[in-house]
Coordinates of C-alpha atoms and ligand atoms in Angstrom, one line a residue:
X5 CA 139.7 7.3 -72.1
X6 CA 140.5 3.9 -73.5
X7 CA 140.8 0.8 -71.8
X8 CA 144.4 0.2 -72.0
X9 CA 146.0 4.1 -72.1
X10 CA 149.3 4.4 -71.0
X11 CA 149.1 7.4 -68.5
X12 CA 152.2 10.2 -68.3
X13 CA 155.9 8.9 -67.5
X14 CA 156.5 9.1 -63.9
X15 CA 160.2 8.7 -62.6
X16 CA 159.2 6.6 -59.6
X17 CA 156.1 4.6 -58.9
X18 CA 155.4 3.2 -54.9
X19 CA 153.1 0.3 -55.0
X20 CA 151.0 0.1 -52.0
X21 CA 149.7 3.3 -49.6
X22 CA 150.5 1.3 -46.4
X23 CA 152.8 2.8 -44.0
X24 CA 155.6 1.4 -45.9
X25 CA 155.1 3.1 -49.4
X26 CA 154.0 6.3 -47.7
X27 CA 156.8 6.3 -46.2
X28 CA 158.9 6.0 -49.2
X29 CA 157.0 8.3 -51.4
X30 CA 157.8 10.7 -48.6
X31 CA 161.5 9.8 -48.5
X32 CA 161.7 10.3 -52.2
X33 CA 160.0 13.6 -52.3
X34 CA 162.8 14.2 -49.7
X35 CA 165.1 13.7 -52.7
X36 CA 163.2 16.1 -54.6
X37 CA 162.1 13.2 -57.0
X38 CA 158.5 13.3 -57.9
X39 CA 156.5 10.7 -57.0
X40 CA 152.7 8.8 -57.2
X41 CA 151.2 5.9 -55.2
X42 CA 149.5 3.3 -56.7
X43 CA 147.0 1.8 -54.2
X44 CA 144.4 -1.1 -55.0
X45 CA 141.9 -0.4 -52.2
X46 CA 139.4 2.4 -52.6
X47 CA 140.6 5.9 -50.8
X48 CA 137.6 5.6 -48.0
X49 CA 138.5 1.9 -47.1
X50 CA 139.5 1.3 -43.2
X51 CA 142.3 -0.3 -42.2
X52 CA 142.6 -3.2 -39.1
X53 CA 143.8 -3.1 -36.0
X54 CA 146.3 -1.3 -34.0
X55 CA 149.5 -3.5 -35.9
X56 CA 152.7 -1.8 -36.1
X57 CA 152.3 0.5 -32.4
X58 CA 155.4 0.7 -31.0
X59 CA 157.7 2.7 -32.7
X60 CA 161.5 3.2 -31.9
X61 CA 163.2 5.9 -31.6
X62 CA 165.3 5.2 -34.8
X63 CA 162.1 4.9 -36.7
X64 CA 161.7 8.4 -35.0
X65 CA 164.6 9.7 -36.1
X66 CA 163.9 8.9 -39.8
X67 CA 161.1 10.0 -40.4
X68 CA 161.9 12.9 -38.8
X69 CA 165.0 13.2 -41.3
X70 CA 163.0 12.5 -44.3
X71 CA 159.9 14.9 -43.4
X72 CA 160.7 17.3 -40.8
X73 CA 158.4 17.4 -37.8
X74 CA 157.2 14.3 -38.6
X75 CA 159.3 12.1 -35.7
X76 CA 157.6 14.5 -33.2
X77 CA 153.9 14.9 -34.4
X78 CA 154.4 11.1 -34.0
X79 CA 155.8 10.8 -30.5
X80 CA 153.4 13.8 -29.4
X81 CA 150.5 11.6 -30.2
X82 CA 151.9 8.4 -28.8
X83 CA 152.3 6.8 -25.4
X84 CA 155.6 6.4 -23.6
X85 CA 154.8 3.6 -20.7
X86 CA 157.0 4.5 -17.9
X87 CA 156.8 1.4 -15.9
X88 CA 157.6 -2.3 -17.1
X89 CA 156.3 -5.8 -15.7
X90 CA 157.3 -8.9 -15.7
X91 CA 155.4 -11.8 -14.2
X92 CA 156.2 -15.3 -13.6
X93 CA 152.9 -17.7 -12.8
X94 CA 151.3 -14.6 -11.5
X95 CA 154.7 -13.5 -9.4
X96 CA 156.4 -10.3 -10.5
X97 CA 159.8 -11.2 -11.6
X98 CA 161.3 -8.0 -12.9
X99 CA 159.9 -4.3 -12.8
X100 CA 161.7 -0.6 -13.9
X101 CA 160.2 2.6 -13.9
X102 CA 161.7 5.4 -16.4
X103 CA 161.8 8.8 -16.5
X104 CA 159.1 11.0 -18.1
X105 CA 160.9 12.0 -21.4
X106 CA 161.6 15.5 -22.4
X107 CA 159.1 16.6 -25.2
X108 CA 161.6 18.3 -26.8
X109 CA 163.4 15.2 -27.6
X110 CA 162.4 12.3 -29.7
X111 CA 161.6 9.7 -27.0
X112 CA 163.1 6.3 -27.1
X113 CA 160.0 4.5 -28.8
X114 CA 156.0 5.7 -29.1
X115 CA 153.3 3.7 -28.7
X116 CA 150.0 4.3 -31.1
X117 CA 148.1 2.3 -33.4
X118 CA 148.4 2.0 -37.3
X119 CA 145.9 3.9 -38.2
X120 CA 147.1 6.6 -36.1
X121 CA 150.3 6.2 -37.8
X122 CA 149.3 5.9 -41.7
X123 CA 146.8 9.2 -40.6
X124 CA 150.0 11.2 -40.1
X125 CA 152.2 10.0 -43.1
X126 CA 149.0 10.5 -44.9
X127 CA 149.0 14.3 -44.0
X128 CA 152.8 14.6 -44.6
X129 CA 152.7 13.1 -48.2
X130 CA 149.7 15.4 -49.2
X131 CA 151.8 18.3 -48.0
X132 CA 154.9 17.5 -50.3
X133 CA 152.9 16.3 -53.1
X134 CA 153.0 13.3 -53.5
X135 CA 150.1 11.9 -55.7
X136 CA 147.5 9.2 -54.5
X137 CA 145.9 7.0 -57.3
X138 CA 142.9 4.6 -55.2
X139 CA 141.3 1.4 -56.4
X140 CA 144.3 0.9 -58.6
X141 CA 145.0 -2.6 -58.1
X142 CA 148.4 -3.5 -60.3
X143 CA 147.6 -6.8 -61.7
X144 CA 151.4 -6.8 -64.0
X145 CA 154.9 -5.6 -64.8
X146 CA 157.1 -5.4 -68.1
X147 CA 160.2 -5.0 -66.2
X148 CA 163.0 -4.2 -69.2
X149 CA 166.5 -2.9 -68.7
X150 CA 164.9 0.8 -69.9
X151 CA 162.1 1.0 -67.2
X152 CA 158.7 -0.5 -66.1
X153 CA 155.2 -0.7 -67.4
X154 CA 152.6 -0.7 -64.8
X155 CA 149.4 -2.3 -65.2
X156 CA 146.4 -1.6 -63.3
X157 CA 142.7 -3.5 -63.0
X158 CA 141.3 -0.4 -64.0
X159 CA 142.7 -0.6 -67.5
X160 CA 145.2 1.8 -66.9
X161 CA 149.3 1.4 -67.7
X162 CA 152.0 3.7 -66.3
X163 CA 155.4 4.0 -67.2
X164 CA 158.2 4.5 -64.6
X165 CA 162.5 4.6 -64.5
X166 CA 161.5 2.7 -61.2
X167 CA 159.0 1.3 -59.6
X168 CA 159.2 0.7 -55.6
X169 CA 156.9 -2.6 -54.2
X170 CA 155.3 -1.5 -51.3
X171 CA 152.2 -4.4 -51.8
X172 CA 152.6 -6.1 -48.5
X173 CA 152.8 -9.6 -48.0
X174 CA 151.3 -10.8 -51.3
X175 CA 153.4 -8.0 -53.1
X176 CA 152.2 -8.7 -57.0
X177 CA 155.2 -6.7 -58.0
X178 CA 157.6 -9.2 -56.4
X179 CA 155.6 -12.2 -58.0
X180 CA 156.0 -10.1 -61.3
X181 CA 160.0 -10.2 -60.5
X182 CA 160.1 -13.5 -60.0
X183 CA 161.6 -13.0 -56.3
X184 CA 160.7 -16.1 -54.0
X185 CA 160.6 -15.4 -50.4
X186 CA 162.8 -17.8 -48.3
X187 CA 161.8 -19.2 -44.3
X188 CA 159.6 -20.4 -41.8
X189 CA 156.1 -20.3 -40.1
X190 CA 156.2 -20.1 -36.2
X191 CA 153.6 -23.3 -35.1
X192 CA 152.0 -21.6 -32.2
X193 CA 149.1 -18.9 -32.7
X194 CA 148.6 -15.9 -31.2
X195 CA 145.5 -14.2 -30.5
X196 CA 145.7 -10.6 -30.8
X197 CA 143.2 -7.8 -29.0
X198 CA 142.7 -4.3 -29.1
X199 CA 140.5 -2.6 -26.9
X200 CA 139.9 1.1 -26.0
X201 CA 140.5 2.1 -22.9
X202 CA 138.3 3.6 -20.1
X203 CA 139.1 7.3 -20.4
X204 CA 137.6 8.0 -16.9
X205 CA 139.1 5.4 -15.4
X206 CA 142.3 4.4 -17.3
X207 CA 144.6 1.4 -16.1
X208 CA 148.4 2.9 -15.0
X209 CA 150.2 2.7 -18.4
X210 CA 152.6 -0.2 -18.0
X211 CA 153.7 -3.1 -20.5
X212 CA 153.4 -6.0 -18.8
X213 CA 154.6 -9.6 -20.0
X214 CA 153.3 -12.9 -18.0
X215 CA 154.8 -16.0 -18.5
X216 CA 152.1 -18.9 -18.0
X217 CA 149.3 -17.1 -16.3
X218 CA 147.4 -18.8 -14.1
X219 CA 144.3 -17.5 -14.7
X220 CA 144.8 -18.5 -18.2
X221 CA 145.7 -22.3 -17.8
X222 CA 149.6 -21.6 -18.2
X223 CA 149.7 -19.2 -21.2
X224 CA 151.6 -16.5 -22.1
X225 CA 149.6 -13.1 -22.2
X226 CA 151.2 -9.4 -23.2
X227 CA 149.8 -6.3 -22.1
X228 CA 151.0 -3.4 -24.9
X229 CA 149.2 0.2 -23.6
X230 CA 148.7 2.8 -27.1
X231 CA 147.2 5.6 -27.6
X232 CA 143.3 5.5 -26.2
X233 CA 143.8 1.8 -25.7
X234 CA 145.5 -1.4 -24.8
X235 CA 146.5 -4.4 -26.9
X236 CA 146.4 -8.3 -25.6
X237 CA 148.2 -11.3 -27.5
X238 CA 147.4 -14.3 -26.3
X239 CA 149.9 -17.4 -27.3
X240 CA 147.8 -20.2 -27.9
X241 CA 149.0 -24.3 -27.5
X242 CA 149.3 -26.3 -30.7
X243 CA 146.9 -28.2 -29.3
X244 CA 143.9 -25.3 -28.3
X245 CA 140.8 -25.6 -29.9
X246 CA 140.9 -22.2 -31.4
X247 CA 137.2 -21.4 -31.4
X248 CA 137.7 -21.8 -27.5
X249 CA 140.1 -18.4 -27.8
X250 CA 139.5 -16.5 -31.4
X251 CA 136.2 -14.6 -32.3
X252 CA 134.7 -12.1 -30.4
X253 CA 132.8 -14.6 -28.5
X254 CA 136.0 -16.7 -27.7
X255 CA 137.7 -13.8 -26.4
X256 CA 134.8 -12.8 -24.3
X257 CA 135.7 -16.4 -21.9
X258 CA 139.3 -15.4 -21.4
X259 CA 139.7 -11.6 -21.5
X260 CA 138.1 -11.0 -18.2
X261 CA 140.3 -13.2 -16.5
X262 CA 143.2 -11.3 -17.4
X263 CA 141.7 -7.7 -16.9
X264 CA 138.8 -6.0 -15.7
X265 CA 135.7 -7.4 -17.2
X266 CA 134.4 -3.7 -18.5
X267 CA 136.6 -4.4 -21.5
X268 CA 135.3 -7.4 -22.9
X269 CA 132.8 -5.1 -23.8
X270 CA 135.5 -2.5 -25.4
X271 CA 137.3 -5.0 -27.7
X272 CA 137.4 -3.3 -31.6
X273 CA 139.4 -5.4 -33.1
X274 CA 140.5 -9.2 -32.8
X275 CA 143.0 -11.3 -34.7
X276 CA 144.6 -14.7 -35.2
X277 CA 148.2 -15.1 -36.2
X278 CA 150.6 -17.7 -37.2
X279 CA 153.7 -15.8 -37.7
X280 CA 155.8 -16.3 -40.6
X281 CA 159.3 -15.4 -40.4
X282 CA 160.3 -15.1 -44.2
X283 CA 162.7 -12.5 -46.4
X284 CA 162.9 -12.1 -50.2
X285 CA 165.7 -13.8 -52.0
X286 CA 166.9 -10.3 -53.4
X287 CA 165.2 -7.0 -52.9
X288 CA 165.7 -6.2 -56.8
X289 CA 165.2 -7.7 -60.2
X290 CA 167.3 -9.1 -62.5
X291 CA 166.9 -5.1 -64.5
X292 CA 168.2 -3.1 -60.8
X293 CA 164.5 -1.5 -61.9
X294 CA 162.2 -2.6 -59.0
X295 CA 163.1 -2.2 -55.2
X296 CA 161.3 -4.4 -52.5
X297 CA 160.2 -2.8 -49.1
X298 CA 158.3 -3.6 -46.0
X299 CA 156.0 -6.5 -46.1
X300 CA 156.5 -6.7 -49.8
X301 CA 160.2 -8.0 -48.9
X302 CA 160.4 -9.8 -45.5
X303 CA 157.7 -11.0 -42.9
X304 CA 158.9 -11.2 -39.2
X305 CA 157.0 -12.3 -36.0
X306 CA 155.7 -9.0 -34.8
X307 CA 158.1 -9.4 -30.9
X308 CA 160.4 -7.2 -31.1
X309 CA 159.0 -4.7 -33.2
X310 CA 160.8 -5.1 -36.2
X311 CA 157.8 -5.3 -39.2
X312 CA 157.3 -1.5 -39.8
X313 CA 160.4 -0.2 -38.0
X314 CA 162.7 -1.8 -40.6
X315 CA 160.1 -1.1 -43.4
X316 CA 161.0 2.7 -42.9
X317 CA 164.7 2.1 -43.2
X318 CA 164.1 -0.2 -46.0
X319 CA 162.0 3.1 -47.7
X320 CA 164.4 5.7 -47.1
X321 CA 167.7 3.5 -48.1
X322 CA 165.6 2.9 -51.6
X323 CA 165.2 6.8 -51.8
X324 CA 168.8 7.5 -51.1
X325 CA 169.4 4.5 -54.0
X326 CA 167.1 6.0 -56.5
X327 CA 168.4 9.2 -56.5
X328 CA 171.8 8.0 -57.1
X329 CA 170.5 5.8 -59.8
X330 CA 168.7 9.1 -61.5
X331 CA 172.1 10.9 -60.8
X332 CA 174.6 8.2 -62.1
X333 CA 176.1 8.6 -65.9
X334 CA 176.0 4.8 -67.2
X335 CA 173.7 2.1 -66.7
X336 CA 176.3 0.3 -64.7
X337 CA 176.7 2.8 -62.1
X338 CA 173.0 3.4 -61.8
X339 CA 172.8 -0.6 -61.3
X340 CA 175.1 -0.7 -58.5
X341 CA 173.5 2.2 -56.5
X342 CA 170.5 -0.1 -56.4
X343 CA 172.1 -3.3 -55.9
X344 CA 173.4 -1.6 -52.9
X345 CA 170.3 -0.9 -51.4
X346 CA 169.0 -4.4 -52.5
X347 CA 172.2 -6.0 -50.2
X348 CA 172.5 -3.9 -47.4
X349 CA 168.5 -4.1 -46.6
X350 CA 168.5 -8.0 -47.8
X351 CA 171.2 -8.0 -44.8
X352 CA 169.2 -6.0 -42.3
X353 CA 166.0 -8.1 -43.1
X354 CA 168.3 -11.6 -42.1
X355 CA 169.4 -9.9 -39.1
X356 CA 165.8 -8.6 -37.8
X357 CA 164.4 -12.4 -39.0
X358 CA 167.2 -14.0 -36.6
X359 CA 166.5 -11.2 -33.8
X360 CA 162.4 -12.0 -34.4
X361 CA 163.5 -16.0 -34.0
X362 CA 165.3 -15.6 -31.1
X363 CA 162.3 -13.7 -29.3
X364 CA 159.7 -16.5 -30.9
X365 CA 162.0 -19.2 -29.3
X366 CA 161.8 -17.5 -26.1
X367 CA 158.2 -16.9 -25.9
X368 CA 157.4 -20.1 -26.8
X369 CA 159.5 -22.1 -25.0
X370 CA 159.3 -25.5 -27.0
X371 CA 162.7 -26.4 -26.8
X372 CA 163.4 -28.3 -23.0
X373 CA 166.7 -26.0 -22.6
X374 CA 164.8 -23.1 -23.2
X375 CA 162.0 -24.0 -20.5
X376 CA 164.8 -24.9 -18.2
X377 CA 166.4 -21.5 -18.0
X378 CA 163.1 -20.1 -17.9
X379 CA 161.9 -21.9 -15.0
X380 CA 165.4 -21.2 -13.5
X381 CA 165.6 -17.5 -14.2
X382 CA 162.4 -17.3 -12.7
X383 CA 163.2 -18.7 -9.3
X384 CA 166.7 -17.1 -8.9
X385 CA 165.1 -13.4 -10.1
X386 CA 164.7 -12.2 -6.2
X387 CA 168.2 -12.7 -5.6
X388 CA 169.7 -11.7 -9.1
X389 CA 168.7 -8.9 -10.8
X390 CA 169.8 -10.0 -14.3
X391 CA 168.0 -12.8 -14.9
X392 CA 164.9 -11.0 -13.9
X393 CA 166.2 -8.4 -16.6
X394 CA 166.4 -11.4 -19.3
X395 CA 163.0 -12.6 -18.5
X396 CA 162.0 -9.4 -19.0
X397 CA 163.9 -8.8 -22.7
X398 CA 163.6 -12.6 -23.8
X399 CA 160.3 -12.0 -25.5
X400 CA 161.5 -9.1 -27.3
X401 CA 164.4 -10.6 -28.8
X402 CA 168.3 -8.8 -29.2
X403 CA 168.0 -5.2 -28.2
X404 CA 170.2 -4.2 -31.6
X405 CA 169.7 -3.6 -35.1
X406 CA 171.8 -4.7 -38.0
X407 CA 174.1 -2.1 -37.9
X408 CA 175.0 1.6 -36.6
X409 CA 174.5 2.9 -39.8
X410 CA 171.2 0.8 -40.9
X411 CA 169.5 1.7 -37.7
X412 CA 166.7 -1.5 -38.1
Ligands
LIG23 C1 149.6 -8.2 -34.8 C2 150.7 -7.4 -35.4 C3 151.4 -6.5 -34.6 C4 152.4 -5.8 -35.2 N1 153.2 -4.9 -34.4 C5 154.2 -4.2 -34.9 C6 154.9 -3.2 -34.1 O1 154.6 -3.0 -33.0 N2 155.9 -2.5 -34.8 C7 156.2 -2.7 -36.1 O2 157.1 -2.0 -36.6 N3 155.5 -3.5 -36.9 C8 154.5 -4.3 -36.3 N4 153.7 -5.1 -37.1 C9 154.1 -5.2 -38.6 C10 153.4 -4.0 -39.4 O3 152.0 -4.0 -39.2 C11 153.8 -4.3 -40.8 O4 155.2 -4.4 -40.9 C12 153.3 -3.1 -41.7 O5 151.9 -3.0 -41.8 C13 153.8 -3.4 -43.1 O6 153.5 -2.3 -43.9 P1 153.6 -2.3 -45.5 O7 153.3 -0.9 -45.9 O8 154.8 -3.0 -45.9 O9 152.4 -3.3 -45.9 P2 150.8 -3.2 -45.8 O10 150.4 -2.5 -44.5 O11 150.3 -4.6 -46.0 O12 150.4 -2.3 -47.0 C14 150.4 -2.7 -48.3 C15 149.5 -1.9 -49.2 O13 149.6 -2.3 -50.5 C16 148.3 -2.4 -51.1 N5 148.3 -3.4 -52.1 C17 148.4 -4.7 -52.0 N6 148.5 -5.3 -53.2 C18 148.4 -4.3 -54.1 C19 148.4 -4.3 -55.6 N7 148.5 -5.4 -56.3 N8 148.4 -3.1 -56.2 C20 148.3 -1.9 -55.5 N9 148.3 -1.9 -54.1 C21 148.3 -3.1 -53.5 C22 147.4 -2.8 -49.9 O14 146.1 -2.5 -50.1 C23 148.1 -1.9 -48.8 O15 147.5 -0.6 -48.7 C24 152.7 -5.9 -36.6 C25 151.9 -6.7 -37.4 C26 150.9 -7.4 -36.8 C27 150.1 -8.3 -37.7

């Protein structure tokens, strides 16, 4: 084969076998449009990190809708905590216990890590046929108002009607539209922990939020249980040496002060995050030929949940777009189907980046008003329920989504 071939026409090309693009290569099988992944990293490569584990039901719901048994393979592998904690410099301020959930109903969230997650999609696409191209790292993009031209570091070119960007946070098909991403980066850093839990002797399964541990100097630290494990952020002062907290070794000094010291010897994975809190100026080119999704479009703090829970909206409103597009009779009409998706999901992404804000402000507590009502809330939380309650939501931001109809 020659260096620079162009390989067969496809109709749709999803850049990037994250959760994201699998996710919309399943949603656009679901339209009965055939469809191929490109993906730069080598088919045995291992992903990070437990990421994206809670789920909510919507996300559920949709994947359920766009690959039937999906939503429930999902939940059956994932944890539902039924307990809740919120502590207050080592005082419980706020604690509810749910009912088990009916397994033969989508839960209201699951817990389970990424990998677990992109496992699953993985299975699904293979089962509809949707077609995996590894080490195929797109380096450009001829976008014209007649298709796309895909080119890969492996010499190869594809052609497409449309391509969907599905190449995470330094998505080289949004560079290649010329689409800037707009916003801000959070100043505080968190150190993120996953470690795997003790089968023979598991902790209760509880999420549990404490505001200014003590046994931590005053910070913030979040308990999140998933599948075979548990995951600890740590927020960080501006002014923390971070070699004190970060590294294995540095996490070794403060992890046993916050749980039993057996898992400072289970950690698998450790991570140091500045959170950025940015969205795409539009979610399509200037040709209606390229749709944005996931991280390739916006980046949010991670409280709240609201990275790979809107990505999957984001995948299956593109779907829905692109068959309309494929279905319209002029140019023009095929244009607006896509600028459609491009607005309502450039909306969403606003929403979920102001919902992600208001949880950042909350955990972080910079602003003097902001301590205030936590310091108050905290006293008054014996007597008054509520304010217990908002302790307890305030680091997960706005319950909502955008909208009724664009779930998150
Ligand atoms: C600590 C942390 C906790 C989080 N918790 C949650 C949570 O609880 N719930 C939630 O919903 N979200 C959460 N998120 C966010 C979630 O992890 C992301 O939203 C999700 O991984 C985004 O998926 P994606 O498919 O868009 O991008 P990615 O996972 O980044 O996938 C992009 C893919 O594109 C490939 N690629 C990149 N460039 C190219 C190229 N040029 N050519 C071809 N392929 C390319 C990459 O190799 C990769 O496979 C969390 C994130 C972090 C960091």
């Amino acid at each position: 084969m020659s260096s620079h071939q162009t390989k067969e026409s496809n109709l749709v090309l999803v850049v990037g076998a994250g959760p994201v693009g699998m996710t919309a290569a399943l949603a656009l099988r679901n339209q009965g449009i055939p469809v191929a992944i490109l993906e730069a990293e080598a088919e045995s490569r291992l992903r990070p990190g437990s990421r994206a584990i809670f789920l909510h039901k919507a996300t559920l719901q949709w994947l359920e809708e766009i690959s039937p048994t999906l939503g429930f393979t999902m939940a059956s592998h994932g944890v539902v905590w039924p307990v809740k904690r919120t502590f207050f410099q080592g005082r419980e301020v706020y604690a509810r216990t749910y009912p088990t959930p009916d397994p033969n109903v989508l839960p209201p969230f699951t817990s389970l890590p990424q990998v677990e997650i992109e496992k699953y999609l993985y299975q699904a696409c293979i089962d509809r046929g949707v077609k995996f191209v590894w080490s195929a790292r797109v380096h450009s993009l001829s976008i014209t108002p007649e298709g796309v031209k895909v080119s890969t570091d492996n010499g190869q070119t594809y052609a497409a009607a449309y391509v969907v960007g599905a190449d995470g946070a330094h998505s080289e098909v949004r560079h290649a539209a010329h689409i800037e991403m707009e916003g801000t980066r959070s100043a505080n850093t968190f150190v993120v922990v996953d470690v795997v839990e003790d089968e023979e002797n598991p902790l209760p399964l509880a999420r549990v939020f404490h505001y200014e541990h003590p046994s931590v100097g005053g910070r913030n630290v979040l308990f999140v249980p998933f599948a075979g494990g548990w995951r600890i952020d740590l927020q960080l002062r501006e002014t923390d040496a971070m070699e004190d907290y970060t590294g294995i070794e540095g996490v070794r000094r403060w992890l046993p002060l916050v749980m039993d010291k057996k898992y400072a010897d289970r950690i698998t994975w450790v991570s140091t995050y500045q959170f950025l809190q940015v969205v795409a100026k539009s979610f399509t080119d200037a040709q209606h030929r390229i749709l944005l999704v996931g991280e390739a479009a916006h980046l949010f703090a991670p409280f709240g949940a609201r990275g790979f829970n809107s990505g999957v909206p984001d995948a299956a409103i593109a779907a829905q777009a692109i068959r309309r597009a494929l279905d319209a009779s002029s140019k023009a009409d095929a244009d607006r189907a896509i600028e459609s998706f491009a607005e309502q999901r450039h909306y969403a992404a606003d929403y979920n980046r102001n919902a992600a804000g208001i949880a950042l402000e909350h955990i972080q507590g910079s602003s003097t008003g902001m301590r205030a009502k936590r310091y108050i809330g905290a006293a008054l939380a014996p007597a008054w329920h509520e304010l217990g309650r908002w302790l307890d939501e305030g680091p997960y931001g706005p319950r909502s989504g955008p909208s009724a109809t664009t779930k998150y």
